[in-house]
């Protein structure tokens, strides 16, 4: 898996583009007051650098050291400091210290997807925000990017069931057809799941 992503990120180009994900940008008002933020499966850092530019204290976690090297280079060019965590999400032990957790297109296997939600919410301080955009199972019918393996796509009904058990409020949870324009990898009509959760004050 790491070898797969390292090879993909080998090019000097930002393969998912230089601008942040549109959904994250649209809801940045929910994030700007966050003191500490972590971006999960952050790749080359388009969201992390955007948020650090806005003054957030940002960390980025990813399995690919090649992607994280690109992220650090870009952070340097922007005169921002971003702490990188080179690890699989599976090995990360979250503590409830972040005001925001951000995740775009972390393609996990079915048996690991619930862990993403559990760890993201576990990482949030009270009233912290988890915001994510993920490819839905319907993305298998589109040619705009994402895995061509249904086992790496997300089922909104499963997400609903997982979230019910977590100490958080759902601010948004929807499956939408959107137009992606993210570098060379995500281009065109796509089926995504958009999620915003707020950690309970008393969790
Ligand atoms: C589709 S890319 C998205 C990158 C970035 N979030 C973006 O939207 O530009 C998926 C990223 O998740 C990382 N990744 C995949 N599986 C992972 C895992 N189990 N733990 C940590 N990172 C993982 C990959 O290395 C890659 O950077």
mmCIF file of C-alpha atoms and ligand atoms in Angstrom:
data_model
loop_
_atom_site.group_PDB
_atom_site.id
_atom_site.type_symbol
_atom_site.label_atom_id
_atom_site.label_comp_id
_atom_site.label_asym_id
_atom_site.label_seq_id
_atom_site.Cartn_x
_atom_site.Cartn_y
_atom_site.Cartn_z
ATOM 1 C CA UNK A 1 0.000 0.000 0.000
ATOM 2 C CA UNK A 2 2.753 2.459 0.943
ATOM 3 C CA UNK A 3 4.664 1.450 -2.212
ATOM 4 C CA UNK A 4 1.523 2.078 -4.296
ATOM 5 C CA UNK A 5 1.105 5.599 -2.914
ATOM 6 C CA UNK A 6 4.812 6.417 -3.010
ATOM 7 C CA UNK A 7 4.919 5.554 -6.693
ATOM 8 C CA UNK A 8 1.848 7.661 -7.408
ATOM 9 C CA UNK A 9 3.339 10.678 -5.606
ATOM 10 C CA UNK A 10 6.786 10.309 -7.245
ATOM 11 C CA UNK A 11 6.172 13.100 -9.779
ATOM 12 C CA UNK A 12 7.083 16.680 -8.753
ATOM 13 C CA UNK A 13 3.563 17.803 -9.704
ATOM 14 C CA UNK A 14 0.844 18.041 -7.025
ATOM 15 C CA UNK A 15 -1.314 15.219 -8.333
ATOM 16 C CA UNK A 16 -4.446 16.357 -6.446
ATOM 17 C CA UNK A 17 -3.782 19.993 -7.262
ATOM 18 C CA UNK A 18 -2.478 22.922 -5.280
ATOM 19 C CA UNK A 19 -5.777 24.293 -4.019
ATOM 20 C CA UNK A 20 -7.653 22.821 -1.060
ATOM 21 C CA UNK A 21 -10.588 20.487 -1.494
ATOM 22 C CA UNK A 22 -13.683 22.578 -2.353
ATOM 23 C CA UNK A 23 -15.821 21.169 0.488
ATOM 24 C CA UNK A 24 -13.148 21.984 3.068
ATOM 25 C CA UNK A 25 -12.819 25.496 1.637
ATOM 26 C CA UNK A 26 -16.598 25.984 1.617
ATOM 27 C CA UNK A 27 -16.770 25.194 5.347
ATOM 28 C CA UNK A 28 -13.548 26.821 6.455
ATOM 29 C CA UNK A 29 -15.540 29.129 8.760
ATOM 30 C CA UNK A 30 -16.023 26.075 11.005
ATOM 31 C CA UNK A 31 -12.268 25.530 11.134
ATOM 32 C CA UNK A 32 -10.612 28.935 11.300
ATOM 33 C CA UNK A 33 -10.929 29.235 15.072
ATOM 34 C CA UNK A 34 -9.332 25.843 15.612
ATOM 35 C CA UNK A 35 -6.033 26.069 17.435
ATOM 36 C CA UNK A 36 -4.885 22.541 16.616
ATOM 37 C CA UNK A 37 -5.838 20.628 13.546
ATOM 38 C CA UNK A 38 -4.799 17.280 12.064
ATOM 39 C CA UNK A 39 -5.309 16.222 8.449
ATOM 40 C CA UNK A 40 -5.575 12.445 8.005
ATOM 41 C CA UNK A 41 -4.320 10.760 4.827
ATOM 42 C CA UNK A 42 -3.234 14.248 3.817
ATOM 43 C CA UNK A 43 -0.921 13.315 0.937
ATOM 44 C CA UNK A 44 0.909 16.274 -0.572
ATOM 45 C CA UNK A 45 -0.724 18.742 1.800
ATOM 46 C CA UNK A 46 -3.118 20.876 -0.198
ATOM 47 C CA UNK A 47 -5.551 21.169 2.748
ATOM 48 C CA UNK A 48 -2.859 21.328 5.414
ATOM 49 C CA UNK A 49 -0.960 24.177 3.750
ATOM 50 C CA UNK A 50 -4.200 26.088 3.132
ATOM 51 C CA UNK A 51 -5.174 25.802 6.817
ATOM 52 C CA UNK A 52 -1.671 26.611 8.047
ATOM 53 C CA UNK A 53 -1.685 29.697 5.808
ATOM 54 C CA UNK A 54 -4.824 30.754 7.695
ATOM 55 C CA UNK A 55 -2.944 30.536 10.980
ATOM 56 C CA UNK A 56 -3.961 27.094 12.277
ATOM 57 C CA UNK A 57 -1.452 24.856 14.007
ATOM 58 C CA UNK A 58 -1.606 21.924 11.563
ATOM 59 C CA UNK A 59 -0.343 18.343 11.630
ATOM 60 C CA UNK A 60 -0.527 15.963 8.688
ATOM 61 C CA UNK A 61 -0.649 12.171 8.919
ATOM 62 C CA UNK A 62 0.029 9.943 5.939
ATOM 63 C CA UNK A 63 1.362 6.522 5.016
ATOM 64 C CA UNK A 64 3.471 7.900 2.156
ATOM 65 C CA UNK A 65 6.861 9.423 2.998
ATOM 66 C CA UNK A 66 7.119 10.652 -0.598
ATOM 67 C CA UNK A 67 3.866 12.616 -0.221
ATOM 68 C CA UNK A 68 4.950 14.012 3.146
ATOM 69 C CA UNK A 69 8.298 15.161 1.699
ATOM 70 C CA UNK A 70 6.329 17.092 -0.943
ATOM 71 C CA UNK A 71 4.108 18.506 1.804
ATOM 72 C CA UNK A 72 7.103 19.718 3.813
ATOM 73 C CA UNK A 73 8.637 21.341 0.733
ATOM 74 C CA UNK A 74 5.398 23.152 0.005
ATOM 75 C CA UNK A 75 5.007 24.228 3.638
ATOM 76 C CA UNK A 76 8.518 25.690 3.492
ATOM 77 C CA UNK A 77 7.635 27.619 0.337
ATOM 78 C CA UNK A 78 4.625 29.033 2.207
ATOM 79 C CA UNK A 79 6.695 29.853 5.337
ATOM 80 C CA UNK A 80 4.434 27.699 7.505
ATOM 81 C CA UNK A 81 5.342 24.896 9.884
ATOM 82 C CA UNK A 82 3.385 21.641 9.588
ATOM 83 C CA UNK A 83 4.246 18.673 11.785
ATOM 84 C CA UNK A 84 4.161 15.462 9.763
ATOM 85 C CA UNK A 85 3.331 12.015 11.106
ATOM 86 C CA UNK A 86 4.513 9.238 8.825
ATOM 87 C CA UNK A 87 2.334 6.336 9.870
ATOM 88 C CA UNK A 88 -0.601 4.199 8.916
ATOM 89 C CA UNK A 89 -3.856 5.385 10.433
ATOM 90 C CA UNK A 90 -4.105 1.922 11.978
ATOM 91 C CA UNK A 91 -1.076 2.618 14.212
ATOM 92 C CA UNK A 92 -2.062 6.126 15.260
ATOM 93 C CA UNK A 93 -3.263 6.415 18.863
ATOM 94 C CA UNK A 94 -5.355 9.596 18.937
ATOM 95 C CA UNK A 95 -5.684 11.792 21.991
ATOM 96 C CA UNK A 96 -8.545 14.298 22.352
ATOM 97 C CA UNK A 97 -6.430 17.371 21.647
ATOM 98 C CA UNK A 98 -7.509 18.654 18.233
ATOM 99 C CA UNK A 99 -10.140 21.294 17.534
ATOM 100 C CA UNK A 100 -10.415 20.077 13.947
ATOM 101 C CA UNK A 101 -9.805 16.813 12.100
ATOM 102 C CA UNK A 102 -9.800 16.998 8.307
ATOM 103 C CA UNK A 103 -9.852 14.118 5.858
ATOM 104 C CA UNK A 104 -10.274 14.025 2.086
ATOM 105 C CA UNK A 105 -10.340 10.792 0.107
ATOM 106 C CA UNK A 106 -8.686 8.437 2.536
ATOM 107 C CA UNK A 107 -9.470 5.213 0.687
ATOM 108 C CA UNK A 108 -9.505 2.541 3.367
ATOM 109 C CA UNK A 109 -10.511 -1.105 3.125
ATOM 110 C CA UNK A 110 -14.036 -1.893 4.328
ATOM 111 C CA UNK A 111 -12.823 -3.442 7.579
ATOM 112 C CA UNK A 112 -10.818 -0.291 8.413
ATOM 113 C CA UNK A 113 -13.352 2.385 7.539
ATOM 114 C CA UNK A 114 -15.163 2.440 10.887
ATOM 115 C CA UNK A 115 -11.777 3.021 12.539
ATOM 116 C CA UNK A 116 -11.417 6.290 10.620
ATOM 117 C CA UNK A 117 -14.587 7.658 12.251
ATOM 118 C CA UNK A 118 -13.747 6.271 15.690
ATOM 119 C CA UNK A 119 -10.222 7.709 15.627
ATOM 120 C CA UNK A 120 -11.261 11.048 14.148
ATOM 121 C CA UNK A 121 -13.851 11.601 16.875
ATOM 122 C CA UNK A 122 -11.487 10.272 19.558
ATOM 123 C CA UNK A 123 -8.909 12.863 18.412
ATOM 124 C CA UNK A 124 -11.311 15.762 18.857
ATOM 125 C CA UNK A 125 -11.409 18.009 21.897
ATOM 126 C CA UNK A 126 -14.940 18.803 23.155
ATOM 127 C CA UNK A 127 -16.916 20.645 20.446
ATOM 128 C CA UNK A 128 -14.176 19.946 17.884
ATOM 129 C CA UNK A 129 -15.101 19.468 14.232
ATOM 130 C CA UNK A 130 -14.462 16.482 11.974
ATOM 131 C CA UNK A 131 -14.906 17.296 8.301
ATOM 132 C CA UNK A 132 -14.428 14.765 5.527
ATOM 133 C CA UNK A 133 -15.128 14.102 1.870
ATOM 134 C CA UNK A 134 -14.911 10.485 0.711
ATOM 135 C CA UNK A 135 -15.833 8.595 -2.428
ATOM 136 C CA UNK A 136 -19.164 6.784 -2.148
ATOM 137 C CA UNK A 137 -19.767 3.269 -3.448
ATOM 138 C CA UNK A 138 -21.507 4.848 -6.452
ATOM 139 C CA UNK A 139 -18.177 6.298 -7.575
ATOM 140 C CA UNK A 140 -17.489 2.910 -9.157
ATOM 141 C CA UNK A 141 -19.757 4.088 -12.028
ATOM 142 C CA UNK A 142 -17.771 7.280 -12.677
ATOM 143 C CA UNK A 143 -14.435 7.818 -14.364
ATOM 144 C CA UNK A 144 -13.423 10.912 -12.433
ATOM 145 C CA UNK A 145 -10.921 9.240 -10.115
ATOM 146 C CA UNK A 146 -10.775 7.223 -6.934
ATOM 147 C CA UNK A 147 -10.292 3.511 -6.467
ATOM 148 C CA UNK A 148 -11.702 1.120 -9.037
ATOM 149 C CA UNK A 149 -12.327 -1.307 -6.196
ATOM 150 C CA UNK A 150 -15.717 -1.179 -4.449
ATOM 151 C CA UNK A 151 -14.088 -2.483 -1.263
ATOM 152 C CA UNK A 152 -12.266 0.851 -0.889
ATOM 153 C CA UNK A 153 -15.392 2.982 -1.305
ATOM 154 C CA UNK A 154 -17.780 4.124 1.437
ATOM 155 C CA UNK A 155 -21.401 3.189 2.090
ATOM 156 C CA UNK A 156 -23.367 6.071 3.614
ATOM 157 C CA UNK A 157 -25.664 3.703 5.529
ATOM 158 C CA UNK A 158 -22.691 2.073 7.192
ATOM 159 C CA UNK A 159 -21.368 5.523 8.114
ATOM 160 C CA UNK A 160 -24.736 6.453 9.647
ATOM 161 C CA UNK A 161 -24.622 3.304 11.793
ATOM 162 C CA UNK A 162 -21.025 3.921 12.931
ATOM 163 C CA UNK A 163 -21.604 7.573 13.788
ATOM 164 C CA UNK A 164 -24.665 6.771 15.925
ATOM 165 C CA UNK A 165 -22.376 5.093 18.429
ATOM 166 C CA UNK A 166 -19.927 8.000 18.647
ATOM 167 C CA UNK A 167 -20.056 10.979 21.057
ATOM 168 C CA UNK A 168 -20.812 13.555 18.384
ATOM 169 C CA UNK A 169 -23.557 15.497 16.657
ATOM 170 C CA UNK A 170 -24.038 15.276 12.902
ATOM 171 C CA UNK A 171 -23.924 18.732 11.292
ATOM 172 C CA UNK A 172 -23.917 17.323 7.765
ATOM 173 C CA UNK A 173 -23.992 13.883 6.198
ATOM 174 C CA UNK A 174 -24.928 13.566 2.564
ATOM 175 C CA UNK A 175 -24.121 11.711 -0.621
ATOM 176 C CA UNK A 176 -23.811 14.101 -3.533
ATOM 177 C CA UNK A 177 -22.838 14.269 -7.159
ATOM 178 C CA UNK A 178 -20.194 16.967 -7.446
ATOM 179 C CA UNK A 179 -17.858 18.270 -10.122
ATOM 180 C CA UNK A 180 -14.251 17.653 -9.159
ATOM 181 C CA UNK A 181 -11.314 19.609 -10.481
ATOM 182 C CA UNK A 182 -8.440 18.388 -8.322
ATOM 183 C CA UNK A 183 -5.136 18.113 -10.170
ATOM 184 C CA UNK A 184 -4.846 15.239 -12.618
ATOM 185 C CA UNK A 185 -6.448 12.581 -10.384
ATOM 186 C CA UNK A 186 -9.962 13.816 -9.565
ATOM 187 C CA UNK A 187 -11.565 15.416 -12.591
ATOM 188 C CA UNK A 188 -15.234 15.434 -13.563
ATOM 189 C CA UNK A 189 -18.563 14.311 -12.114
ATOM 190 C CA UNK A 190 -18.136 12.229 -8.976
ATOM 191 C CA UNK A 191 -20.197 10.656 -6.209
ATOM 192 C CA UNK A 192 -18.954 11.719 -2.812
ATOM 193 C CA UNK A 193 -20.014 11.526 0.815
ATOM 194 C CA UNK A 194 -19.672 14.777 2.720
ATOM 195 C CA UNK A 195 -19.506 14.682 6.486
ATOM 196 C CA UNK A 196 -19.300 17.255 9.251
ATOM 197 C CA UNK A 197 -19.422 16.055 12.866
ATOM 198 C CA UNK A 198 -19.141 18.024 16.100
ATOM 199 C CA UNK A 199 -17.803 16.283 19.199
ATOM 200 C CA UNK A 200 -20.093 16.470 22.185
ATOM 201 C CA UNK A 201 -19.193 18.946 24.911
ATOM 202 C CA UNK A 202 -19.193 16.140 27.437
ATOM 203 C CA UNK A 203 -17.870 13.048 25.778
HETATM 204 C C1 LIG B 1 -6.450 9.724 -2.564
HETATM 205 S S1 LIG B 1 -5.049 10.254 -1.650
HETATM 206 C C2 LIG B 1 -5.698 11.763 -0.962
HETATM 207 C C3 LIG B 1 -4.636 12.692 -0.460
HETATM 208 C C4 LIG B 1 -5.178 13.973 0.166
HETATM 209 N N1 LIG B 1 -6.073 13.712 1.275
HETATM 210 C C5 LIG B 1 -5.859 14.832 -0.852
HETATM 211 O O1 LIG B 1 -7.106 14.830 -0.896
HETATM 212 O O2 LIG B 1 -5.148 15.496 -1.623
HETATM 213 C C6 LIG B 1 -5.093 9.119 -0.270
HETATM 214 C C7 LIG B 1 -3.980 9.368 0.750
HETATM 215 O O3 LIG B 1 -4.187 8.523 1.865
HETATM 216 C C8 LIG B 1 -2.963 7.928 2.251
HETATM 217 N N2 LIG B 1 -3.303 6.644 2.879
HETATM 218 C C9 LIG B 1 -3.916 5.592 2.324
HETATM 219 N N3 LIG B 1 -4.130 4.622 3.234
HETATM 220 C C10 LIG B 1 -3.634 5.088 4.414
HETATM 221 C C11 LIG B 1 -3.559 4.568 5.740
HETATM 222 N N4 LIG B 1 -4.045 3.350 6.027
HETATM 223 N N5 LIG B 1 -2.992 5.332 6.705
HETATM 224 C C12 LIG B 1 -2.498 6.556 6.411
HETATM 225 N N6 LIG B 1 -2.550 7.105 5.171
HETATM 226 C C13 LIG B 1 -3.100 6.385 4.185
HETATM 227 C C14 LIG B 1 -2.165 7.801 0.967
HETATM 228 O O4 LIG B 1 -0.791 7.723 1.198
HETATM 229 C C15 LIG B 1 -2.590 9.070 0.229
HETATM 230 O O5 LIG B 1 -1.749 10.136 0.552
#
